[in-house]
Short mmCIF file of C-alpha atoms in Angstrom, two decimals:
data_model
loop_
_atom_site.label_atom_id
_atom_site.label_comp_id
_atom_site.label_asym_id
_atom_site.label_seq_id
_atom_site.Cartn_x
_atom_site.Cartn_y
_atom_site.Cartn_z
CA MET A 67 47.26 144.15 173.30
CA THR A 68 46.99 142.87 176.82
CA ALA A 69 47.34 145.20 179.80
CA LEU A 70 50.58 143.27 180.76
CA GLN A 71 51.98 143.85 177.31
CA HIS A 72 51.05 147.52 177.53
CA ILE A 73 52.82 147.97 180.86
CA ASP A 74 55.95 146.23 179.52
CA GLN A 75 55.94 148.44 176.43
CA MET A 76 55.52 151.69 178.62
CA THR A 77 58.40 150.79 180.93
CA GLU A 78 60.72 149.82 178.00
CA GLN A 79 59.89 153.13 176.34
CA ALA A 80 60.57 155.16 179.58
CA THR A 81 63.88 153.27 180.02
CA ARG A 82 64.96 153.92 176.47
CA ASN A 83 64.11 157.63 176.63
CA ALA A 84 66.03 158.30 179.89
CA ASN A 85 69.18 155.99 179.63
CA ASP A 86 71.43 158.99 180.03
CA GLY A 87 69.34 161.21 182.40
CA GLU A 88 66.88 160.34 185.00
CA VAL A 89 65.03 156.99 184.75
CA ARG A 90 61.41 157.01 185.86
CA VAL A 91 59.93 153.81 187.16
CA HIS A 92 56.13 153.64 187.89
CA ALA A 93 54.37 150.70 189.57
CA ASP A 94 50.66 151.41 190.10
CA HIS A 95 48.92 148.25 191.44
CA ALA A 96 51.48 146.25 189.44
CA MET A 97 54.93 144.70 189.54
CA THR A 98 57.68 146.34 187.50
CA LYS A 99 61.18 144.73 187.25
CA HIS A 100 64.32 146.12 185.68
CA LEU A 101 66.98 143.53 185.67
CA GLY A 102 70.45 142.91 184.24
CA HIS A 103 72.06 145.50 181.98
CA TRP A 104 69.02 147.76 181.68
CA THR A 105 70.45 151.24 182.05
CA THR A 106 73.57 153.35 182.45
CA ALA A 107 71.83 156.07 184.33
CA ARG A 108 72.75 157.24 187.86
CA ARG A 109 69.47 158.98 188.83
CA PHE A 110 66.18 157.17 189.33
CA ARG A 111 62.66 158.40 190.28
CA VAL A 112 60.44 155.56 191.53
CA ARG A 113 56.77 155.90 192.13
CA ALA A 114 54.96 152.82 193.52
CA ARG A 115 51.28 153.03 194.65
CA ARG A 116 50.10 149.61 196.04
CA GLY A 117 52.57 148.01 193.68
CA ALA A 118 56.15 146.77 193.60
CA ALA A 119 59.35 147.79 191.67
CA VAL A 120 62.56 145.97 191.43
CA LEU A 121 65.69 147.84 190.32
CA ASP A 122 68.92 145.99 189.55
CA LEU A 123 71.84 148.35 190.10
CA ARG A 124 74.53 145.74 190.00
CA SER A 125 75.55 146.40 186.38
CA PRO A 126 79.23 147.43 185.85
CA ARG A 127 77.89 149.66 183.04
CA ILE A 128 76.64 152.06 185.76
CA ALA A 129 79.66 154.09 186.55
CA ASP A 130 80.77 154.18 190.19
CA GLY A 131 81.57 157.97 190.32
CA ASP A 132 82.89 159.85 193.29
CA ALA A 133 81.12 161.10 196.40
CA SER A 134 79.40 163.90 194.58
CA ALA A 135 78.11 161.53 191.91
CA ASP A 136 76.37 158.91 194.11
CA ILE A 137 73.51 156.83 192.56
CA GLU A 138 70.42 158.78 193.53
CA VAL A 139 67.07 157.05 194.01
CA ALA A 140 64.06 159.46 194.56
CA VAL A 141 61.02 157.51 195.96
CA ASP A 142 57.43 158.22 196.25
CA ILE A 143 55.89 155.04 197.68
CA ASP A 144 52.32 154.67 198.91
CA HIS A 145 51.77 151.20 200.46
CA GLY A 146 54.21 149.68 198.05
CA VAL A 147 57.62 147.99 197.88
CA LEU A 148 60.93 149.03 196.32
CA LYS A 149 63.49 146.24 196.00
CA LEU A 150 67.05 147.28 195.15
CA LEU A 151 69.55 144.58 193.96
CA LEU A 152 73.00 145.91 194.89
CA PRO A 153 76.59 144.74 194.79
CA VAL A 154 77.86 143.18 198.06
CA ASP A 155 80.03 146.26 199.01
CA ALA A 156 77.58 148.98 198.15
CA THR A 157 76.34 151.31 200.98
CA VAL A 158 72.91 152.74 201.25
CA ASP A 159 72.23 156.26 202.58
CA GLN A 160 68.59 156.40 203.60
CA TRP A 161 68.76 159.69 205.60
CA GLY A 162 66.56 161.54 203.12
CA ILE A 163 63.52 159.39 203.47
CA GLN A 164 60.39 160.89 205.03
CA TRP A 165 58.30 158.21 206.70
CA SER A 166 54.62 158.26 207.39
CA GLY A 167 52.69 155.24 208.66
CA ARG A 168 54.44 151.88 208.97
CA GLY A 169 57.44 151.04 206.99
CA ARG A 170 61.14 150.49 207.09
CA VAL A 171 64.38 149.68 205.10
CA LYS A 172 65.22 146.09 205.22
CA ASP A 173 68.96 145.69 204.69
CA GLY A 174 70.13 142.56 206.44
CA GLU A 175 73.43 142.30 204.58
CA ALA A 176 74.70 145.88 204.91
CA PRO A 177 78.47 146.06 204.71
CA LYS A 178 80.35 146.90 207.88
CA THR A 179 82.88 149.13 206.31
CA PRO A 180 82.05 152.01 203.87
CA GLY A 181 83.26 151.55 200.26
CA GLY A 182 82.09 150.48 196.78
CA ARG A 183 79.06 151.82 195.14
CA ARG A 184 77.01 154.37 197.17
CA VAL A 185 73.21 154.67 196.85
CA ARG A 186 71.40 157.66 198.24
CA ILE A 187 67.61 157.22 198.78
CA ALA A 188 65.34 160.22 199.36
CA GLY A 189 61.73 160.94 199.14
CA ARG A 190 58.48 159.96 200.74
CA VAL A 191 57.24 156.51 201.96
CA ASP A 192 53.75 156.11 203.22
CA GLY A 193 53.13 152.68 204.53
CA GLY A 194 55.63 151.01 202.36
CA GLU A 195 59.08 149.44 202.56
CA LEU A 196 62.43 149.32 200.85
CA ARG A 197 64.26 146.01 200.60
CA VAL A 198 67.88 145.70 199.71
CA HIS A 199 69.15 142.38 198.41
CA ARG A 200 72.88 141.76 197.87
CA GLY A 201 75.02 138.84 196.74
CA GLY A 202 73.10 135.53 196.66
CA MET A 203 69.73 137.05 197.56
CA ALA A 204 70.11 139.43 194.64
CA ILE A 205 70.88 136.58 192.33
CA LEU A 206 67.95 134.56 193.54
CA SER A 207 65.58 137.58 193.30
CA ALA A 208 66.69 138.17 189.65
CA MET A 209 66.36 134.41 188.85
CA PHE A 210 62.78 134.16 189.92
CA SER A 211 61.56 136.27 187.05
CA ARG A 212 60.33 135.94 183.52
CA ALA A 213 63.11 138.22 182.32
CA TYR A 214 65.61 135.56 183.57
CA LEU A 215 63.91 132.80 181.58
CA ASN A 216 63.96 134.97 178.45
CA ASP A 217 67.63 135.75 179.09
CA LEU A 218 68.41 131.97 179.43
CA LYS A 219 66.74 131.36 175.98
CA ARG A 220 68.59 134.21 174.34
CA ALA A 221 71.88 133.08 175.85
CA HIS A 222 71.39 129.53 174.69
CA ARG A 223 70.39 130.63 171.23
CA ASP A 224 73.39 133.05 170.96
CA GLY A 225 75.91 130.66 172.65
CA ILE A 226 76.84 133.05 175.50
CA GLY A 227 76.21 133.21 179.13
CA PRO A 228 73.06 134.84 180.83
CA THR A 229 73.43 138.31 182.47
CA VAL A 230 70.16 138.87 184.34
CA ASP A 231 71.19 136.78 187.30
CA ASP A 232 74.58 138.24 187.54
CA PRO A 233 75.30 141.45 185.47
CA THR A 234 78.99 141.47 186.44
CA ARG A 235 79.54 138.30 184.41
CA GLY A 236 81.75 139.18 181.48
CA ASN A 237 79.27 139.58 178.51
#
């Protein structure tokens, strides 16, 4: 078993074990991507140390909830990157992030009016950054992945449409 296969197996197992509770995502000197309909959880704990993690939170299977049930992302990033793929109308609350060293949240397409899904990010970022992609950028981010190619093959074989690029598509 190669190191890449081992990492994929560990992330799949962590996702399966925590689909209803808190999902833990770990990227240590590696790239970890969770795309499409991969979970129904509303709480995530992301640890990235000199690595990158991509979380797709666009799936309609993740319930929107009310103000007390926001999607919560707890981060511990050390010189790493967390990329969130969000719906166009989602708002990001980054008040709970403790920064040390350089770093920032890149959210160029933030909605002007509050509404839609709300994502609260809290935790520690040391020399890292958080990127928020919405709309077309989120679709492109998902399309440039091996998971998308595998999804296209599955969709073609089963005669249905792919879901990794746009989880809101009716499948």
